[in-house]
Amino acid sequence: MKQKQQKRRKSSNVLLDTALQEFYGAADEMGLSERLISILSHSERRVHVSIPVEMDDGSVEVFDGYRVQHSTALGPSKGGIRYDTEVDMDECEALAMLMTWKCSLAGIPYGGGKGGICCDPLNMSKREKEKLTRTYAARIEPILGRWSDVPAPDMNTSGQEMVWILDTVSKMRGHLEPSILTGKPVAFWGSRGRNEATGRGVATCGLELMKAIGRNPDTATAAVQGFGNVGSYTAKTLNDAGVKIVAISDITGSYYSSNGIDIRKAFEAVHKHPKKLLEGFDKIGNCEKIENDLYADAEFLFPCARDGVINRKTAGKIKARYIIEGANGPTTPDAEEILQASGVMIVPDFLANSGGVIGSYFEWAQNLQGAFWSEEEYNSRLIHIMKGNFRRVWDYAEAKKVVMRRAATMTAIQRVADVVEMRGMFL
Ligand code: GLU
């Protein structure tokens, strides 16, 4: 039975609109049925909570918190919780959809989710952040569960926030629930290797790309935007493999050296800084400050900071020939068109940064068994899966003559669509 085309969703939020239009484009190219297009273009659940926090000065501020479960077709919805001033329901929905494709493509048994709180974490004390996190945890507790929704860290959150959430939920339920969250510290049910996993995976994709195009890492140059969890370990892993990192950056600015940045020194500088920033690194790191490391003279660019940075305004100034997306959604569709026209190749976010969630899957699986793997086992499994996934998308893109993002989206949608058909419509 042929179904007439349903009304297609549009959004004024750039990230959500991009996610929707990429989904529709890929779905049409695959010939996906209208039934499945309608189902998969909507999220199963969108939760909005208010979070009152008594601030250190005695005033009360009420923050908005969100958790979106885009799909639980393949398994529990999986995805991070971020703290940022830009967080809203649409952003979480876009990122949750991206997680559905990421988990599907990665071949792990999860659906996609994302959550966050609209706040300015860099200007909050630890006490304020603890109260914020615990009240958020209590308010989304009904939807969390090892078989329903399993969050992890994301932008501006880390193992500490995961422990606060885990502790709050465990106290409410009267028993410890280690497998409802991943990205926990190694000392408390975490996995050795998880902290570095996203960056290690991004770098692995970069190195596989170099292999595929016949480029020697020892003579390659790269710029890495962002020196948080993803960017720092991306830079370190690339550097350990012989790649010269000519530029790094964070919110304090971009730092450049044509001789290559000393990444170990950058780690030391960040470690010593009270807010874990690169501030002042030009003085101690033998490098200069530049306008924006996106435009640095490097062949490979790794945007590992935030969404939307490669846009209509910035795309034309990028010198790199290859972009490997460490952040979620760093390239807008109009920028992608500009870059494609000039022959720039992009390895899409949900392939390149899937090391984090693959590592999360390892942690969850270990928690369910009460077992612990060695760091070597964790890393070798991670790298093996990342290499295989890169190759699969590369080959599919070559065979179908489509760009890697389209190839990855189509592969990912197919698995979810097949399972929705098998399970039936009510999931
Ligand atoms: N926040 C990471 C991501 O966007 C990890 C998610 C997870 O491990 O659940 O992929």
CSV table of C-alpha atoms and ligand atoms in Angstrom, one decimal:
chain,number,residue,atom,x,y,z
A,1,MET,CA,0.0,0.0,0.0
A,2,LYS,CA,1.5,3.3,-1.1
A,3,GLN,CA,1.1,6.0,1.5
A,4,LYS,CA,0.8,9.7,0.6
A,5,GLN,CA,3.6,11.9,1.8
A,6,GLN,CA,3.0,13.1,5.4
A,7,LYS,CA,3.6,16.7,6.4
A,8,ARG,CA,7.3,17.1,7.0
A,9,ARG,CA,8.7,18.8,10.1
A,10,LYS,CA,10.6,22.0,10.0
A,11,SER,CA,12.3,23.8,12.9
A,12,SER,CA,13.5,27.3,13.5
A,13,ASN,CA,16.3,25.8,15.6
A,14,VAL,CA,19.2,25.3,13.2
A,15,LEU,CA,20.5,22.1,14.8
A,16,LEU,CA,17.1,20.4,14.8
A,17,ASP,CA,16.2,21.6,11.3
A,18,THR,CA,19.6,20.2,10.1
A,19,ALA,CA,19.0,16.9,11.8
A,20,LEU,CA,15.5,16.6,10.3
A,21,GLN,CA,16.4,17.6,6.8
A,22,GLU,CA,19.4,15.2,6.7
A,23,PHE,CA,17.0,12.5,7.9
A,24,TYR,CA,14.4,13.2,5.2
A,25,GLY,CA,17.1,13.5,2.5
A,26,ALA,CA,18.6,10.2,3.4
A,27,ALA,CA,15.3,8.5,3.9
A,28,ASP,CA,14.0,9.6,0.5
A,29,GLU,CA,17.2,8.4,-1.1
A,30,MET,CA,16.8,5.0,0.5
A,31,GLY,CA,13.1,4.8,-0.5
A,32,LEU,CA,12.0,4.5,3.1
A,33,SER,CA,8.3,4.2,3.6
A,34,GLU,CA,6.3,7.2,4.7
A,35,ARG,CA,5.1,5.2,7.7
A,36,LEU,CA,8.7,4.9,8.9
A,37,ILE,CA,9.6,8.4,8.0
A,38,SER,CA,6.7,9.7,10.1
A,39,ILE,CA,7.7,7.6,13.1
A,40,LEU,CA,11.4,8.3,13.0
A,41,SER,CA,11.0,12.0,12.5
A,42,HIS,CA,9.4,12.3,15.9
A,43,SER,CA,10.8,11.7,19.4
A,44,GLU,CA,9.2,9.1,21.6
A,45,ARG,CA,9.4,11.3,24.8
A,46,ARG,CA,10.4,14.9,25.6
A,47,VAL,CA,10.6,15.8,29.3
A,48,HIS,CA,10.9,19.4,30.6
A,49,VAL,CA,11.6,20.0,34.3
A,50,SER,CA,12.1,23.1,36.4
A,51,ILE,CA,15.1,23.0,38.8
A,52,PRO,CA,15.0,25.5,41.6
A,53,VAL,CA,18.5,26.1,43.1
A,54,GLU,CA,19.4,28.1,46.2
A,55,MET,CA,22.5,30.0,45.0
A,56,ASP,CA,25.5,30.8,47.2
A,57,ASP,CA,24.2,34.4,47.8
A,58,GLY,CA,20.9,33.1,49.2
A,59,SER,CA,18.8,33.9,46.1
A,60,VAL,CA,16.8,31.2,44.3
A,61,GLU,CA,17.2,30.6,40.6
A,62,VAL,CA,15.0,28.3,38.6
A,63,PHE,CA,16.7,26.5,35.7
A,64,ASP,CA,15.2,24.6,32.8
A,65,GLY,CA,16.2,21.0,32.4
A,66,TYR,CA,15.4,18.5,29.6
A,67,ARG,CA,15.7,14.9,28.6
A,68,VAL,CA,14.6,13.7,25.2
A,69,GLN,CA,14.3,10.1,24.1
A,70,HIS,CA,14.2,10.1,20.4
A,71,SER,CA,14.1,6.3,19.9
A,72,THR,CA,14.2,3.2,22.0
A,73,ALA,CA,13.7,0.8,19.0
A,74,LEU,CA,17.2,-0.7,19.3
A,75,GLY,CA,17.5,-0.6,23.1
A,76,PRO,CA,17.6,1.9,26.0
A,77,SER,CA,18.0,5.5,24.9
A,78,LYS,CA,21.6,6.5,25.2
A,79,GLY,CA,23.2,10.0,25.2
A,80,GLY,CA,24.8,12.6,27.3
A,81,ILE,CA,23.6,15.4,29.6
A,82,ARG,CA,25.1,18.8,28.8
A,83,TYR,CA,25.3,22.1,30.7
A,84,ASP,CA,25.3,25.1,28.5
A,85,THR,CA,23.6,28.5,28.0
A,86,GLU,CA,22.3,27.3,24.6
A,87,VAL,CA,20.5,24.2,25.8
A,88,ASP,CA,16.8,23.9,25.0
A,89,MET,CA,14.2,21.3,24.0
A,90,ASP,CA,14.9,21.6,20.3
A,91,GLU,CA,18.7,21.2,20.7
A,92,CYS,CA,18.2,18.2,22.9
A,93,GLU,CA,15.8,16.7,20.3
A,94,ALA,CA,18.3,17.2,17.5
A,95,LEU,CA,21.1,15.7,19.5
A,96,ALA,CA,18.9,12.8,20.6
A,97,MET,CA,18.1,11.9,17.0
A,98,LEU,CA,21.8,12.1,16.2
A,99,MET,CA,22.4,9.6,19.0
A,100,THR,CA,19.9,7.2,17.5
A,101,TRP,CA,21.9,7.2,14.3
A,102,LYS,CA,25.2,7.1,16.2
A,103,CYS,CA,24.3,4.0,18.2
A,104,SER,CA,22.8,2.3,15.2
A,105,LEU,CA,25.8,2.9,13.0
A,106,ALA,CA,28.2,1.9,15.8
A,107,GLY,CA,26.4,-1.5,16.0
A,108,ILE,CA,25.6,-1.2,19.7
A,109,PRO,CA,22.2,-2.1,21.3
A,110,TYR,CA,20.9,1.4,22.1
A,111,GLY,CA,18.4,4.0,21.0
A,112,GLY,CA,19.1,7.7,21.1
A,113,GLY,CA,18.6,10.3,23.9
A,114,LYS,CA,20.0,13.6,25.1
A,115,GLY,CA,19.4,15.9,28.0
A,116,GLY,CA,20.7,19.0,29.5
A,117,ILE,CA,20.3,22.1,31.6
A,118,CYS,CA,20.3,25.6,30.4
A,119,CYS,CA,22.9,27.2,32.7
A,120,ASP,CA,26.3,28.8,32.7
A,121,PRO,CA,28.4,26.2,34.5
A,122,LEU,CA,31.7,28.2,34.3
A,123,ASN,CA,30.1,30.8,36.5
A,124,MET,CA,28.7,28.5,39.1
A,125,SER,CA,30.3,27.2,42.3
A,126,LYS,CA,30.7,23.4,42.9
A,127,ARG,CA,28.0,23.6,45.6
A,128,GLU,CA,25.6,25.3,43.2
A,129,LYS,CA,26.3,22.7,40.5
A,130,GLU,CA,25.8,19.8,42.9
A,131,LYS,CA,22.4,21.1,44.0
A,132,LEU,CA,21.4,21.8,40.3
A,133,THR,CA,22.5,18.2,39.3
A,134,ARG,CA,20.8,16.5,42.2
A,135,THR,CA,17.4,18.2,41.7
A,136,TYR,CA,17.6,17.6,38.0
A,137,ALA,CA,18.3,13.9,38.7
A,138,ALA,CA,15.4,13.7,41.1
A,139,ARG,CA,13.0,15.2,38.5
A,140,ILE,CA,14.0,12.9,35.7
A,141,GLU,CA,14.4,9.8,37.9
A,142,PRO,CA,11.1,8.3,36.7
A,143,ILE,CA,12.5,7.9,33.2
A,144,LEU,CA,16.0,6.7,34.0
A,145,GLY,CA,16.8,3.0,34.0
A,146,ARG,CA,19.4,0.5,32.8
A,147,TRP,CA,16.9,-0.9,30.3
A,148,SER,CA,15.1,2.4,29.5
A,149,ASP,CA,17.4,5.5,29.5
A,150,VAL,CA,21.2,5.6,30.3
A,151,PRO,CA,22.8,9.1,30.3
A,152,ALA,CA,26.4,10.0,30.2
A,153,PRO,CA,28.6,13.1,30.3
A,154,ASP,CA,28.5,15.7,27.5
A,155,MET,CA,29.5,19.3,27.0
A,156,ASN,CA,30.6,20.7,30.4
A,157,THR,CA,29.7,17.6,32.4
A,158,SER,CA,32.0,14.9,33.7
A,159,GLY,CA,32.3,11.9,36.0
A,160,GLN,CA,31.5,14.1,39.0
A,161,GLU,CA,28.0,15.0,37.7
A,162,MET,CA,27.4,11.3,36.9
A,163,VAL,CA,28.2,10.4,40.5
A,164,TRP,CA,25.8,13.0,41.9
A,165,ILE,CA,23.0,11.7,39.6
A,166,LEU,CA,23.8,8.1,40.4
A,167,ASP,CA,23.9,8.8,44.2
A,168,THR,CA,20.6,10.7,44.1
A,169,VAL,CA,18.8,8.0,42.1
A,170,SER,CA,20.2,5.2,44.2
A,171,LYS,CA,19.1,6.9,47.4
A,172,MET,CA,15.6,7.4,46.0
A,173,ARG,CA,15.3,3.8,45.0
A,174,GLY,CA,17.0,2.4,48.0
A,175,HIS,CA,19.6,0.4,46.2
A,176,LEU,CA,22.7,1.2,44.1
A,177,GLU,CA,22.1,1.6,40.4
A,178,PRO,CA,25.5,1.7,38.7
A,179,SER,CA,24.3,0.7,35.2
A,180,ILE,CA,21.9,3.6,34.8
A,181,LEU,CA,24.8,6.0,33.8
A,182,THR,CA,28.1,5.7,32.0
A,183,GLY,CA,31.2,7.9,32.0
A,184,LYS,CA,31.5,7.4,35.8
A,185,PRO,CA,34.9,7.8,37.5
A,186,VAL,CA,37.1,4.7,37.5
A,187,ALA,CA,37.0,4.6,41.3
A,188,PHE,CA,33.2,4.3,41.3
A,189,TRP,CA,32.0,1.7,38.7
A,190,GLY,CA,33.7,3.5,35.7
A,191,SER,CA,35.9,1.9,33.1
A,192,ARG,CA,39.5,2.5,32.5
A,193,GLY,CA,39.7,4.0,29.0
A,194,ARG,CA,36.2,5.7,29.0
A,195,ASN,CA,37.5,9.2,29.7
A,196,GLU,CA,39.8,9.1,26.6
A,197,ALA,CA,37.4,7.1,24.5
A,198,THR,CA,35.8,9.8,22.4
A,199,GLY,CA,39.0,11.6,21.5
A,200,ARG,CA,40.8,8.3,20.9
A,201,GLY,CA,37.9,7.3,18.5
A,202,VAL,CA,38.0,10.7,16.7
A,203,ALA,CA,41.7,10.4,16.2
A,204,THR,CA,41.3,6.8,15.0
A,205,CYS,CA,38.9,8.0,12.3
A,206,GLY,CA,41.4,10.6,11.3
A,207,LEU,CA,44.2,8.1,11.0
A,208,GLU,CA,42.0,5.6,9.1
A,209,LEU,CA,41.1,8.5,6.7
A,210,MET,CA,44.8,9.1,6.2
A,211,LYS,CA,45.3,5.4,5.4
A,212,ALA,CA,42.4,5.5,3.0
A,213,ILE,CA,43.8,8.4,1.0
A,214,GLY,CA,47.4,7.2,1.3
A,215,ARG,CA,48.7,10.0,3.6
A,216,ASN,CA,51.5,9.3,6.0
A,217,PRO,CA,50.6,10.6,9.6
A,218,ASP,CA,54.3,11.6,10.1
A,219,THR,CA,54.0,14.3,7.5
A,220,ALA,CA,50.4,15.4,8.2
A,221,THR,CA,49.4,18.6,9.9
A,222,ALA,CA,46.2,19.1,12.0
A,223,ALA,CA,44.3,21.8,13.8
A,224,VAL,CA,42.1,20.7,16.7
A,225,GLN,CA,39.4,23.1,17.9
A,226,GLY,CA,38.5,22.7,21.6
A,227,PHE,CA,40.7,21.4,24.4
A,228,GLY,CA,38.0,19.8,26.6
A,229,ASN,CA,37.6,16.0,27.0
A,230,VAL,CA,37.2,15.3,23.2
A,231,GLY,CA,39.7,17.8,21.7
A,232,SER,CA,42.5,17.2,24.2
A,233,TYR,CA,42.5,13.4,23.7
A,234,THR,CA,42.0,13.7,20.0
A,235,ALA,CA,45.1,16.0,19.8
A,236,LYS,CA,47.1,13.6,22.1
A,237,THR,CA,46.2,10.5,20.2
A,238,LEU,CA,47.0,12.1,16.8
A,239,ASN,CA,50.3,13.5,18.1
A,240,ASP,CA,51.3,10.1,19.6
A,241,ALA,CA,50.7,8.6,16.1
A,242,GLY,CA,53.1,11.2,14.5
A,243,VAL,CA,50.7,13.9,13.4
A,244,LYS,CA,52.0,17.5,13.8
A,245,ILE,CA,49.3,19.5,15.7
A,246,VAL,CA,49.8,23.1,14.6
A,247,ALA,CA,46.8,24.7,16.4
A,248,ILE,CA,44.7,24.1,19.4
A,249,SER,CA,42.1,26.3,21.1
A,250,ASP,CA,39.5,26.8,23.8
A,251,ILE,CA,37.2,29.6,24.9
A,252,THR,CA,40.4,31.6,25.9
A,253,GLY,CA,41.6,31.7,22.3
A,254,SER,CA,43.5,29.8,19.5
A,255,TYR,CA,47.2,28.9,19.9
A,256,TYR,CA,49.4,28.3,16.8
A,257,SER,CA,52.9,27.0,16.1
A,258,SER,CA,54.1,26.0,12.6
A,259,ASN,CA,56.6,23.8,14.4
A,260,GLY,CA,53.9,21.9,16.2
A,261,ILE,CA,52.3,22.5,19.6
A,262,ASP,CA,53.7,20.6,22.6
A,263,ILE,CA,50.5,18.7,23.5
A,264,ARG,CA,52.0,17.4,26.8
A,265,LYS,CA,52.7,21.0,27.9
A,266,ALA,CA,49.1,21.9,26.9
A,267,PHE,CA,47.8,19.2,29.2
A,268,GLU,CA,50.0,20.4,32.0
A,269,ALA,CA,48.8,24.0,31.5
A,270,VAL,CA,45.1,23.0,31.6
A,271,HIS,CA,45.6,20.8,34.6
A,272,LYS,CA,47.1,23.7,36.6
A,273,HIS,CA,44.5,26.2,35.5
A,274,PRO,CA,41.6,26.6,38.1
A,275,LYS,CA,38.9,26.4,35.3
A,276,LYS,CA,40.9,23.8,33.2
A,277,LEU,CA,41.6,26.3,30.4
A,278,LEU,CA,44.5,27.1,28.1
A,279,GLU,CA,44.7,30.8,29.3
A,280,GLY,CA,48.2,32.1,28.9
A,281,PHE,CA,49.5,29.1,27.0
A,282,ASP,CA,51.1,31.3,24.3
A,283,LYS,CA,53.6,32.5,26.9
A,284,ILE,CA,54.6,29.0,28.1
A,285,GLY,CA,53.9,26.9,25.1
A,286,ASN,CA,56.2,28.6,22.5
A,287,CYS,CA,53.3,29.5,20.3
A,288,GLU,CA,51.4,32.5,19.2
A,289,LYS,CA,47.7,33.5,19.5
A,290,ILE,CA,45.7,33.6,16.3
A,291,GLU,CA,42.2,34.7,15.4
A,292,ASN,CA,40.6,31.3,15.0
A,293,ASP,CA,42.2,27.9,14.7
A,294,LEU,CA,39.5,26.8,12.2
A,295,TYR,CA,41.4,28.9,9.6
A,296,ALA,CA,44.9,27.5,10.6
A,297,ASP,CA,47.2,26.3,7.9
A,298,ALA,CA,46.6,22.6,8.4
A,299,GLU,CA,45.5,19.8,6.1
A,300,PHE,CA,43.2,18.1,8.6
A,301,LEU,CA,40.8,20.0,10.8
A,302,PHE,CA,39.1,18.4,13.9
A,303,PRO,CA,36.3,20.7,15.2
A,304,CYS,CA,35.8,19.2,18.7
A,305,ALA,CA,34.1,22.1,20.5
A,306,ARG,CA,30.5,22.9,19.7
A,307,ASP,CA,27.8,22.9,17.0
A,308,GLY,CA,27.5,25.4,14.2
A,309,VAL,CA,31.1,26.7,14.2
A,310,ILE,CA,31.6,25.9,10.5
A,311,ASN,CA,28.9,28.0,9.0
A,312,ARG,CA,28.3,30.2,6.0
A,313,LYS,CA,30.5,32.9,7.5
A,314,THR,CA,33.5,30.7,8.4
A,315,ALA,CA,33.5,28.0,5.7
A,316,GLY,CA,35.2,30.1,3.0
A,317,LYS,CA,38.2,30.8,5.3
A,318,ILE,CA,39.0,27.2,6.1
A,319,LYS,CA,42.2,25.9,4.5
A,320,ALA,CA,41.9,22.3,5.6
A,321,ARG,CA,41.1,19.7,2.9
A,322,TYR,CA,39.7,17.1,5.4
A,323,ILE,CA,37.3,17.8,8.3
A,324,ILE,CA,36.8,15.1,11.0
A,325,GLU,CA,33.9,16.2,13.3
A,326,GLY,CA,34.7,15.6,16.9
A,327,ALA,CA,31.8,17.8,18.2
A,328,ASN,CA,28.2,17.1,17.5
A,329,GLY,CA,26.9,19.1,14.6
A,330,PRO,CA,29.8,21.5,14.0
A,331,THR,CA,29.0,22.0,10.3
A,332,THR,CA,25.8,23.7,9.1
A,333,PRO,CA,24.3,22.4,5.8
A,334,ASP,CA,25.0,25.6,3.9
A,335,ALA,CA,28.7,25.4,5.0
A,336,GLU,CA,28.8,21.8,3.9
A,337,GLU,CA,27.7,22.8,0.4
A,338,ILE,CA,30.4,25.5,0.2
A,339,LEU,CA,33.0,23.0,1.4
A,340,GLN,CA,31.9,20.2,-0.9
A,341,ALA,CA,32.0,22.5,-3.9
A,342,SER,CA,35.7,23.1,-3.1
A,343,GLY,CA,36.4,19.4,-2.7
A,344,VAL,CA,36.7,19.3,1.1
A,345,MET,CA,35.9,15.9,2.6
A,346,ILE,CA,33.9,15.6,5.9
A,347,VAL,CA,33.9,12.6,8.2
A,348,PRO,CA,30.5,13.1,10.0
A,349,ASP,CA,30.1,13.6,13.7
A,350,PHE,CA,28.1,10.5,14.5
A,351,LEU,CA,30.8,8.3,13.0
A,352,ALA,CA,33.8,10.2,14.1
A,353,ASN,CA,32.8,10.8,17.7
A,354,SER,CA,31.1,7.5,18.3
A,355,GLY,CA,34.1,6.2,20.4
A,356,GLY,CA,32.5,7.8,23.5
A,357,VAL,CA,29.2,5.9,23.3
A,358,ILE,CA,30.9,2.7,22.2
A,359,GLY,CA,33.1,3.1,25.3
A,360,SER,CA,29.9,3.7,27.3
A,361,TYR,CA,28.4,0.5,26.0
A,362,PHE,CA,31.6,-1.4,27.3
A,363,GLU,CA,31.1,0.3,30.7
A,364,TRP,CA,27.4,-0.6,30.9
A,365,ALA,CA,28.0,-4.2,29.8
A,366,GLN,CA,30.7,-4.5,32.5
A,367,ASN,CA,28.4,-3.0,35.2
A,368,LEU,CA,25.6,-5.4,34.3
A,369,GLN,CA,28.0,-8.3,34.8
A,370,GLY,CA,29.8,-6.8,37.8
A,371,ALA,CA,33.0,-7.3,35.9
A,372,PHE,CA,36.0,-5.1,35.0
A,373,TRP,CA,38.2,-5.2,31.9
A,374,SER,CA,41.8,-4.1,31.6
A,375,GLU,CA,42.5,-0.8,29.9
A,376,GLU,CA,44.3,-2.7,27.1
A,377,GLU,CA,41.2,-4.8,26.4
A,378,TYR,CA,39.0,-1.8,26.4
A,379,ASN,CA,41.2,0.2,24.0
A,380,SER,CA,41.9,-2.6,21.6
A,381,ARG,CA,38.1,-3.4,21.3
A,382,LEU,CA,37.3,0.3,20.8
A,383,ILE,CA,39.9,0.8,18.1
A,384,HIS,CA,38.9,-2.4,16.4
A,385,ILE,CA,35.2,-1.3,16.2
A,386,MET,CA,36.0,2.2,15.2
A,387,LYS,CA,38.3,1.1,12.3
A,388,GLY,CA,35.6,-1.4,11.1
A,389,ASN,CA,32.9,1.3,11.2
A,390,PHE,CA,35.0,3.8,9.4
A,391,ARG,CA,35.8,1.3,6.6
A,392,ARG,CA,32.1,0.3,6.3
A,393,VAL,CA,31.0,3.9,5.7
A,394,TRP,CA,33.9,4.6,3.4
A,395,ASP,CA,33.2,1.6,1.3
A,396,TYR,CA,29.4,2.3,1.2
A,397,ALA,CA,30.1,6.0,0.2
A,398,GLU,CA,32.4,4.8,-2.6
A,399,ALA,CA,29.9,2.2,-3.8
A,400,LYS,CA,26.8,4.5,-3.7
A,401,LYS,CA,28.8,7.6,-4.9
A,402,VAL,CA,27.5,9.7,-1.9
A,403,VAL,CA,29.3,11.8,0.7
A,404,MET,CA,30.2,10.1,3.9
A,405,ARG,CA,27.5,11.8,6.0
A,406,ARG,CA,24.8,10.5,3.6
A,407,ALA,CA,26.4,7.1,3.6
A,408,ALA,CA,26.5,6.9,7.4
A,409,THR,CA,23.0,8.3,7.8
A,410,MET,CA,21.5,5.7,5.4
A,411,THR,CA,23.3,2.8,7.0
A,412,ALA,CA,22.2,3.9,10.4
A,413,ILE,CA,18.6,4.6,9.5
A,414,GLN,CA,18.3,1.2,7.8
A,415,ARG,CA,19.0,-0.8,11.0
A,416,VAL,CA,16.6,1.3,13.1
A,417,ALA,CA,13.9,1.0,10.3
A,418,ASP,CA,14.3,-2.8,10.1
A,419,VAL,CA,13.9,-3.2,13.9
A,420,VAL,CA,10.8,-0.8,14.0
A,421,GLU,CA,9.2,-3.0,11.3
A,422,MET,CA,10.0,-6.2,13.2
A,423,ARG,CA,8.8,-4.9,16.6
A,424,GLY,CA,5.7,-3.1,15.2
A,425,MET,CA,4.7,0.4,15.7
A,426,PHE,CA,4.1,0.6,19.5
A,427,LEU,CA,7.6,0.4,20.9
B,1,GLU,N1,28.0,12.6,25.0
B,1,GLU,C1,28.6,11.6,24.2
B,1,GLU,C2,28.0,11.7,22.8
B,1,GLU,O1,27.5,12.7,22.4
B,1,GLU,C3,28.5,10.2,24.8
B,1,GLU,C4,27.1,9.7,25.0
B,1,GLU,C5,27.1,8.4,25.8
B,1,GLU,O2,28.1,7.8,26.0
B,1,GLU,O3,25.9,8.0,26.1
B,1,GLU,O4,28.2,10.8,22.0
